[in-house]
Amino acid sequence: MTIEVVTQDGAKVKDLAVDEVTLPGVLGELSILPGHKPMIIALGIGPMVLRGPFGERWFSLSGGFVEVLGDQVRVLSETCEAAEEVDGDRAKAHLEEVTTRMASMHPGMGEAWKAAEASLKKAETRLRVAATRSASTLH
Amino acid sequence: MATLKQIRRRLTSVRSTQKITRAMKLVAAAKLRRAQENMLRALPYAARLRRMIWDLSQHTDRAMHPLLQVREKEKVLLLVITSDRGLCGAFNSNINRRAERFLRNREEGHREAELALIGRKGRDYFRRRNHPIFQEYMEVLSAPTMDRVSEIGAQVAARFLDGGHDAVYMVYNEFKSAISQRVVVERLLPIEPEWSEEQQQAEQALEGLEFAFEPSPEAVLSAVLPLYVNVRLYFAVLESLAAEMGARMTAMESATKNAGEMIQRLTLQYNKARQASITKEMLEIVSGAEALR
């Protein structure tokens, strides 16, 4: 099974052979194994994990879709950052900033609240993804 | 006949103009490269999205989403993409003329049309002609981002959905190569699922396969379609920018060449005039000496 990840900034992963893909679906995390039936699924914010002969690779993903067709997995996302690309310090600063901002907000604020929630989730995901990098360097 | 001083002054001025046009050509070439890179980066995304919409349209009911529905064309919107700056040959006038023709001939069988303008040149042109303008979007071309274009896309789509416009077209310069542009008119809304020959073949192999959609086909469609509108619009802006830089490069190249020819001609004229005045002075001296004898 091969995977391709495309964002507005171009292809982030190109025809990489994988054994398993874990993605953040809007209805919850989902894992795709070879031989999956065809589907198109909307994606939320969260980590994407690729497992294969190369081991495990983590990415921070936000929004978009995945199309599974035959042995092809095609991900279309707004943003996709590999663990190596994530700036951990910046993500941490961003998380703190969003948290303080949200302290003075409440869910009744509609769009603004939703946007803040999304940035919170993005920051958390990026931190989580960045953490996998430091874990692997420890080994 | 122009005096030596006059010719010299003109030469200096043409030379400095040539310096400017040459610099502008180089700047346009550099910007063209950047614009092309931007286009290349966005290309796979747009292609994938188009493919996904085609797959979706094959497995869902077309009437399911309003952005796909074709309506009677009462009032349409024409999005005109020009440039912010001039000195790029016929780039803008081609677009403006084409847009004008679209409006005059009611090419799409519509009754009324409004304009949405991206780029100062188109705005200036149509403001003077008092065409009904729906929106002007400036400050897009200087730094086109998906975010900014998405705002435009959202606004245009919202107007389409509430029935204000029954169809949306865009007219822009397609980037063929660095030296050639082509004016195209394309329909943005309602969305027409497109597919290429090879996709169609791939599709045949998959016939009969059932797709699963999550959360639901409707939900996926209503997330994909607005995105597709934005991406197409974004891509049109990127193409237009690349085409503009190409057009400017060509225009400045020929301006530089023309200036070169003019410099040659003026230099020749200058030398002739100089020689003539030397000859004249010589004659005066000789004839003066003759008279003294």
Coordinates of C-alpha atoms in Angstrom, one line a residue:
Chain A
M1 CA 0.0 0.0 0.0
T2 CA 1.3 3.4 -0.9
I3 CA 0.5 6.8 0.6
E4 CA 0.6 10.3 -0.9
V5 CA 0.1 13.5 1.1
V6 CA -0.6 16.7 -0.7
T7 CA -1.1 20.2 0.7
Q8 CA -1.4 23.6 -0.9
D9 CA 2.4 23.8 -0.6
G10 CA 2.9 20.8 -2.7
A11 CA 3.4 17.1 -2.0
K12 CA 4.6 16.3 1.5
V13 CA 4.8 12.6 1.1
K14 CA 5.2 11.0 -2.3
D15 CA 4.2 7.4 -3.0
L16 CA 5.7 6.0 0.2
A17 CA 5.2 2.3 0.8
V18 CA 3.5 1.7 4.2
D19 CA 1.9 -1.1 6.2
E20 CA -0.4 1.0 8.2
V21 CA -1.7 4.6 8.3
T22 CA -3.4 6.2 11.3
L23 CA -5.4 9.4 10.5
P24 CA -7.5 11.9 12.5
G25 CA -10.9 11.4 11.0
V26 CA -13.6 13.9 12.0
L27 CA -15.5 11.1 13.7
G28 CA -12.4 9.9 15.5
E29 CA -9.1 8.3 14.8
L30 CA -9.0 5.6 12.1
S31 CA -6.4 3.2 10.9
I32 CA -6.1 1.9 7.4
L33 CA -4.5 -1.4 6.5
P34 CA -3.9 -2.9 3.1
G35 CA -7.0 -4.1 1.4
H36 CA -9.3 -1.5 2.8
K37 CA -12.5 -0.9 0.9
P38 CA -12.7 2.4 -1.1
M39 CA -13.7 5.4 1.0
I40 CA -13.5 9.2 1.3
I41 CA -13.3 10.5 4.8
A42 CA -13.1 14.1 6.1
L43 CA -10.2 14.7 8.4
G44 CA -10.0 16.8 11.5
I45 CA -6.9 18.1 13.4
G46 CA -4.6 15.5 14.9
P47 CA -1.5 13.4 14.3
M48 CA -1.0 11.1 11.3
V49 CA 1.2 8.1 11.9
L50 CA 2.8 6.1 9.1
R51 CA 4.1 2.6 9.9
G52 CA 6.3 0.7 7.5
P53 CA 9.7 -0.8 6.8
F54 CA 11.2 2.6 7.9
G55 CA 9.6 2.3 11.3
E56 CA 7.2 5.0 12.5
R57 CA 6.8 8.5 11.2
W58 CA 4.6 11.1 12.8
F59 CA 3.0 14.2 11.2
S60 CA 0.8 17.0 12.4
L61 CA -2.2 17.2 10.2
S62 CA -5.1 19.7 10.0
G63 CA -8.2 19.4 8.0
G64 CA -8.7 17.9 4.6
F65 CA -9.7 14.5 3.3
V66 CA -8.4 11.0 2.7
E67 CA -9.3 8.9 -0.3
V68 CA -8.6 5.2 -0.1
L69 CA -8.8 3.4 -3.5
G70 CA -7.3 0.0 -4.1
D71 CA -3.8 0.0 -2.5
Q72 CA -3.6 3.8 -2.8
V73 CA -4.1 6.2 0.1
R74 CA -4.3 9.8 -0.9
V75 CA -4.4 12.5 1.8
L76 CA -5.4 16.0 0.9
S77 CA -4.7 18.3 3.8
E78 CA -4.6 22.0 4.6
T79 CA -1.4 21.6 6.5
C80 CA 0.9 18.7 7.1
E81 CA 4.1 19.0 9.1
A82 CA 6.6 16.1 9.7
A83 CA 7.8 15.7 13.2
E84 CA 11.3 16.9 12.2
E85 CA 9.7 20.1 10.9
V86 CA 7.8 21.1 13.9
D87 CA 9.3 23.8 16.0
G88 CA 8.6 22.6 19.5
D89 CA 9.3 25.8 21.3
R90 CA 7.1 27.8 19.0
A91 CA 4.3 25.2 19.4
K92 CA 4.7 25.5 23.2
A93 CA 4.5 29.3 23.1
H94 CA 1.5 29.1 20.8
L95 CA -0.2 26.7 23.2
E96 CA 0.3 29.0 26.1
E97 CA -0.9 32.0 24.2
V98 CA -4.1 30.2 23.1
T99 CA -4.7 28.9 26.6
T100 CA -4.5 32.4 28.1
R101 CA -6.7 33.7 25.3
M102 CA -9.3 31.1 25.9
A103 CA -9.4 31.8 29.6
S104 CA -11.3 35.0 28.9
M105 CA -13.6 33.3 26.4
H106 CA -16.6 31.0 26.7
P107 CA -18.3 28.5 24.4
G108 CA -21.2 30.9 23.8
M109 CA -19.0 33.0 21.6
G110 CA -19.6 30.9 18.5
E111 CA -17.1 31.2 15.7
A112 CA -14.4 32.8 17.8
W113 CA -14.6 30.0 20.3
K114 CA -14.5 27.4 17.6
A115 CA -11.5 29.0 16.0
A116 CA -9.7 29.2 19.4
E117 CA -10.5 25.5 20.0
A118 CA -9.1 24.6 16.6
S119 CA -5.8 26.5 17.3
L120 CA -5.6 24.8 20.7
K121 CA -6.0 21.4 19.1
K122 CA -3.4 22.3 16.4
A123 CA -0.9 23.4 19.0
E124 CA -1.5 20.3 21.1
T125 CA -1.0 18.1 18.1
R126 CA 2.2 19.7 17.1
L127 CA 3.6 19.3 20.6
R128 CA 2.6 15.7 20.6
V129 CA 4.2 15.1 17.2
A130 CA 7.3 17.0 18.2
A131 CA 7.6 14.8 21.3
T132 CA 7.8 11.6 19.3
R133 CA 10.9 13.1 17.7
S134 CA 12.7 13.6 21.0
A135 CA 11.6 10.1 22.1
S136 CA 13.1 8.5 19.0
T137 CA 16.4 10.4 19.4
L138 CA 16.7 9.0 23.0
H139 CA 16.7 5.4 21.8
Chain B
M1 CA 17.9 69.9 -38.1
A2 CA 18.4 69.3 -34.4
T3 CA 21.4 70.9 -32.8
L4 CA 24.2 68.8 -31.3
K5 CA 23.0 69.7 -27.9
Q6 CA 19.5 68.6 -28.5
I7 CA 20.6 65.2 -29.9
R8 CA 22.9 64.7 -27.0
R9 CA 20.1 65.4 -24.6
R10 CA 17.8 62.9 -26.3
L11 CA 20.5 60.3 -26.3
T12 CA 21.0 60.6 -22.6
S13 CA 17.3 60.3 -21.9
V14 CA 16.9 57.2 -24.2
R15 CA 19.9 55.6 -22.5
S16 CA 18.5 56.0 -19.1
T17 CA 15.1 54.7 -20.2
Q18 CA 16.8 51.7 -21.6
K19 CA 18.5 51.1 -18.3
I20 CA 15.1 51.2 -16.6
T21 CA 13.4 48.9 -19.0
R22 CA 16.3 46.4 -18.8
A23 CA 16.1 46.5 -15.0
M24 CA 12.3 45.9 -15.2
K25 CA 12.8 43.0 -17.5
L26 CA 15.2 41.4 -15.0
V27 CA 12.8 42.0 -12.1
A28 CA 9.9 40.5 -14.1
A29 CA 12.0 37.4 -14.9
A30 CA 12.8 36.9 -11.3
K31 CA 9.2 37.3 -10.3
L32 CA 8.1 35.0 -13.0
R33 CA 10.3 32.3 -11.7
R34 CA 8.7 32.7 -8.2
A35 CA 5.2 32.8 -9.6
Q36 CA 5.9 29.6 -11.6
E37 CA 7.1 27.9 -8.4
N38 CA 4.0 28.9 -6.6
M39 CA 1.9 27.5 -9.4
L40 CA 3.8 24.2 -9.4
R41 CA 3.4 23.9 -5.7
A42 CA -0.4 24.3 -5.8
L43 CA -0.8 22.1 -8.8
P44 CA -0.9 18.6 -7.2
Y45 CA -3.4 19.8 -4.6
A46 CA -5.7 21.2 -7.2
A47 CA -5.4 18.1 -9.3
R48 CA -6.1 15.8 -6.4
L49 CA -9.1 17.8 -5.4
R50 CA -10.5 17.7 -8.9
R51 CA -10.1 14.0 -8.9
M52 CA -11.8 13.6 -5.6
I53 CA -14.8 15.7 -6.7
W54 CA -15.1 13.5 -9.8
D55 CA -15.1 10.4 -7.6
L56 CA -17.6 12.0 -5.3
S57 CA -19.9 13.1 -8.1
Q58 CA -19.9 9.5 -9.4
H59 CA -21.1 8.1 -6.2
T60 CA -23.4 10.7 -4.9
D61 CA -26.5 12.4 -6.2
R62 CA -25.7 15.5 -8.1
A63 CA -28.8 17.3 -6.8
M64 CA -27.5 16.8 -3.3
H65 CA -25.4 19.9 -3.1
P66 CA -26.5 23.4 -4.2
L67 CA -23.0 24.3 -5.5
L68 CA -23.5 21.7 -8.2
Q69 CA -26.9 22.7 -9.3
V70 CA -27.3 24.4 -12.6
R71 CA -30.0 27.2 -12.5
E72 CA -31.7 29.4 -15.1
K73 CA -29.2 32.3 -15.7
E74 CA -30.9 35.4 -14.6
K75 CA -28.0 37.3 -13.2
V76 CA -24.4 36.2 -13.4
L77 CA -21.1 37.3 -11.9
L78 CA -18.0 37.8 -13.9
L79 CA -14.7 37.8 -12.0
V80 CA -12.1 39.7 -13.9
I81 CA -8.5 39.2 -13.0
T82 CA -6.1 41.8 -14.2
S83 CA -2.9 43.2 -12.8
D84 CA -2.1 46.0 -10.4
R85 CA 0.5 47.5 -12.5
G86 CA 0.9 48.4 -16.2
L87 CA 3.8 48.2 -18.6
C88 CA 3.0 44.6 -19.4
G89 CA 1.9 44.9 -23.1
A90 CA -1.6 44.0 -24.0
F91 CA -2.0 41.9 -20.8
N92 CA -4.7 44.0 -19.3
S93 CA -6.4 45.4 -22.3
N94 CA -6.9 41.8 -23.6
I95 CA -8.7 40.9 -20.5
N96 CA -10.8 44.0 -20.3
R97 CA -11.8 43.7 -23.9
R98 CA -12.8 40.1 -23.5
A99 CA -14.8 40.9 -20.4
E100 CA -16.5 43.7 -22.2
R101 CA -17.4 41.4 -25.0
F102 CA -18.8 38.9 -22.5
L103 CA -21.0 41.6 -21.1
R104 CA -22.1 43.1 -24.4
N105 CA -23.0 39.8 -26.1
R106 CA -24.5 38.2 -23.0
E107 CA -22.4 35.2 -23.9
E108 CA -24.0 32.9 -21.4
G109 CA -27.5 33.9 -22.2
H110 CA -27.9 35.7 -19.0
R111 CA -30.0 38.8 -18.5
E112 CA -27.8 40.8 -16.2
A113 CA -24.2 40.7 -15.1
E114 CA -22.2 42.1 -12.3
L115 CA -18.5 42.3 -12.0
A116 CA -16.0 41.3 -9.4
L117 CA -12.6 42.8 -9.9
I118 CA -9.2 41.5 -8.9
G119 CA -6.4 43.9 -9.9
R120 CA -6.3 47.7 -10.2
K121 CA -6.2 47.8 -13.9
G122 CA -9.5 46.1 -14.4
R123 CA -11.1 48.2 -11.6
D124 CA -10.0 51.5 -13.2
Y125 CA -11.2 50.3 -16.6
F126 CA -14.7 49.3 -15.5
R127 CA -15.2 52.0 -13.0
R128 CA -14.9 54.5 -15.8
R129 CA -17.5 52.6 -17.8
N130 CA -20.0 52.5 -15.0
H131 CA -20.7 48.8 -15.1
P132 CA -22.4 47.4 -12.1
I133 CA -19.7 46.2 -9.7
F134 CA -20.4 43.6 -7.1
Q135 CA -17.1 43.7 -5.3
E136 CA -13.5 45.0 -5.8
Y137 CA -10.8 42.9 -4.4
M138 CA -7.5 44.8 -4.2
E139 CA -4.4 43.9 -2.2
V140 CA -4.6 40.3 -3.4
L141 CA -2.0 40.2 -6.1
S142 CA 0.8 41.7 -4.2
A143 CA 1.0 38.7 -1.9
P144 CA -1.6 36.0 -3.0
T145 CA -2.3 33.6 -0.2
M146 CA -4.8 30.8 0.0
D147 CA -6.4 32.5 3.0
R148 CA -7.0 35.8 1.2
V149 CA -8.4 34.1 -1.9
S150 CA -10.6 31.9 0.3
E151 CA -12.3 35.0 1.6
I152 CA -13.1 36.0 -1.9
G153 CA -14.3 32.5 -2.7
A154 CA -16.5 32.3 0.3
Q155 CA -18.1 35.7 -0.5
V156 CA -18.7 34.7 -4.1
A157 CA -20.1 31.3 -3.1
A158 CA -22.4 32.8 -0.5
R159 CA -23.9 35.1 -3.0
F160 CA -24.4 32.2 -5.4
L161 CA -26.1 30.1 -2.7
D162 CA -28.5 32.9 -1.6
G163 CA -29.6 33.2 -5.3
G164 CA -27.9 36.6 -5.9
H165 CA -26.0 35.1 -8.8
D166 CA -27.0 32.1 -10.8
A167 CA -23.6 31.4 -12.2
V168 CA -20.1 32.7 -11.7
Y169 CA -17.5 33.0 -14.5
M170 CA -13.9 34.1 -14.4
V171 CA -11.8 35.7 -17.1
Y172 CA -8.1 35.7 -16.7
N173 CA -4.8 35.2 -18.5
E174 CA -3.8 31.6 -18.7
F175 CA -0.1 31.0 -18.4
K176 CA 1.0 29.1 -21.5
S177 CA 4.7 29.8 -21.4
A178 CA 6.9 32.7 -20.4
I179 CA 6.2 34.4 -23.7
S180 CA 2.6 33.5 -24.4
Q181 CA -0.6 34.1 -22.5
R182 CA -4.1 33.1 -23.4
V183 CA -7.3 34.8 -22.3
V184 CA -9.7 32.3 -21.0
V185 CA -13.3 32.4 -19.6
E186 CA -14.2 29.6 -17.2
R187 CA -17.2 28.8 -15.2
L188 CA -16.5 28.7 -11.5
L189 CA -20.0 28.1 -10.2
P190 CA -22.0 25.9 -10.4
I191 CA -19.2 23.4 -10.2
E192 CA -18.8 21.0 -13.1
P193 CA -17.1 17.8 -12.0
E194 CA -14.2 17.4 -14.5
W195 CA -12.2 14.4 -15.4
S196 CA -9.4 13.7 -17.8
E197 CA -9.2 10.8 -20.3
E198 CA -6.9 8.8 -18.2
Q199 CA -8.9 9.3 -15.1
Q200 CA -11.9 8.0 -17.0
Q201 CA -10.0 4.9 -17.8
A202 CA -9.0 4.4 -14.2
E203 CA -12.6 4.9 -13.3
Q204 CA -13.8 2.1 -15.6
A205 CA -11.6 -0.3 -13.8
L206 CA -13.2 0.6 -10.5
E207 CA -16.8 0.5 -11.8
G208 CA -19.1 -1.2 -9.4
L209 CA -17.0 -0.4 -6.3
E210 CA -18.9 1.1 -3.5
F211 CA -17.4 4.0 -1.7
A212 CA -17.8 4.6 2.0
F213 CA -18.1 8.3 3.1
E214 CA -17.6 9.6 6.5
P215 CA -19.3 11.4 8.2
S216 CA -21.7 11.2 5.3
P217 CA -21.6 11.8 1.5
E218 CA -23.4 15.1 2.1
A219 CA -20.9 16.2 4.7
V220 CA -17.9 15.3 2.6
L221 CA -19.4 17.1 -0.4
S222 CA -20.2 20.3 1.5
A223 CA -16.6 20.3 2.8
V224 CA -14.9 19.6 -0.6
L225 CA -16.9 21.8 -2.9
P226 CA -16.3 25.2 -1.3
L227 CA -12.6 24.2 -1.0
Y228 CA -12.6 23.4 -4.7
V229 CA -14.0 26.8 -5.5
N230 CA -11.2 28.5 -3.5
V231 CA -8.5 26.3 -5.0
R232 CA -9.6 27.1 -8.5
L233 CA -9.8 30.7 -7.8
Y234 CA -6.4 30.6 -6.1
F235 CA -4.9 28.8 -9.1
A236 CA -6.4 31.3 -11.5
V237 CA -4.8 34.1 -9.5
L238 CA -1.4 32.3 -9.6
E239 CA -1.7 31.7 -13.3
S240 CA -2.6 35.3 -14.0
L241 CA 0.4 36.5 -11.9
A242 CA 2.8 34.2 -13.8
A243 CA 1.3 35.3 -17.1
E244 CA 1.6 39.0 -16.0
M245 CA 5.3 38.6 -15.3
G246 CA 5.8 36.8 -18.6
A247 CA 4.0 39.6 -20.4
R248 CA 6.0 42.2 -18.7
M249 CA 9.2 40.5 -19.4
T250 CA 8.4 40.4 -23.1
A251 CA 7.2 44.0 -23.2
M252 CA 10.3 45.2 -21.4
E253 CA 12.5 43.1 -23.6
S254 CA 11.1 44.7 -26.7
A255 CA 11.2 48.1 -25.1
T256 CA 14.9 47.6 -24.4
K257 CA 15.5 46.5 -27.9
N258 CA 13.6 49.5 -29.3
A259 CA 15.6 51.8 -27.1
G260 CA 18.8 50.2 -28.4
E261 CA 17.7 50.9 -32.0
M262 CA 16.9 54.4 -31.2
I263 CA 20.3 54.9 -29.5
Q264 CA 22.0 53.7 -32.7
R265 CA 20.0 56.0 -34.9
L266 CA 20.6 59.0 -32.6
T267 CA 24.3 58.2 -32.4
L268 CA 24.5 58.2 -36.1
Q269 CA 22.6 61.4 -36.4
Y270 CA 24.8 62.9 -33.7
N271 CA 28.0 61.9 -35.5
K272 CA 26.7 63.3 -38.8
A273 CA 25.8 66.6 -37.2
R274 CA 29.1 66.8 -35.5
Q275 CA 31.0 66.1 -38.7
A276 CA 28.8 68.6 -40.5
S277 CA 29.7 71.3 -38.0
I278 CA 33.4 70.5 -38.2
T279 CA 33.3 70.7 -42.0
K280 CA 31.4 74.0 -41.7
E281 CA 34.0 75.5 -39.3
M282 CA 36.8 74.3 -41.5
L283 CA 35.3 75.9 -44.6
E284 CA 34.9 79.1 -42.7
I285 CA 38.5 79.1 -41.6
V286 CA 39.8 78.2 -45.0
S287 CA 37.7 80.8 -46.7
G288 CA 38.7 83.4 -44.1
A289 CA 42.3 82.7 -44.8
E290 CA 41.8 82.9 -48.5
A291 CA 40.2 86.3 -48.1
L292 CA 43.2 87.6 -46.2
R293 CA 45.6 86.7 -48.9

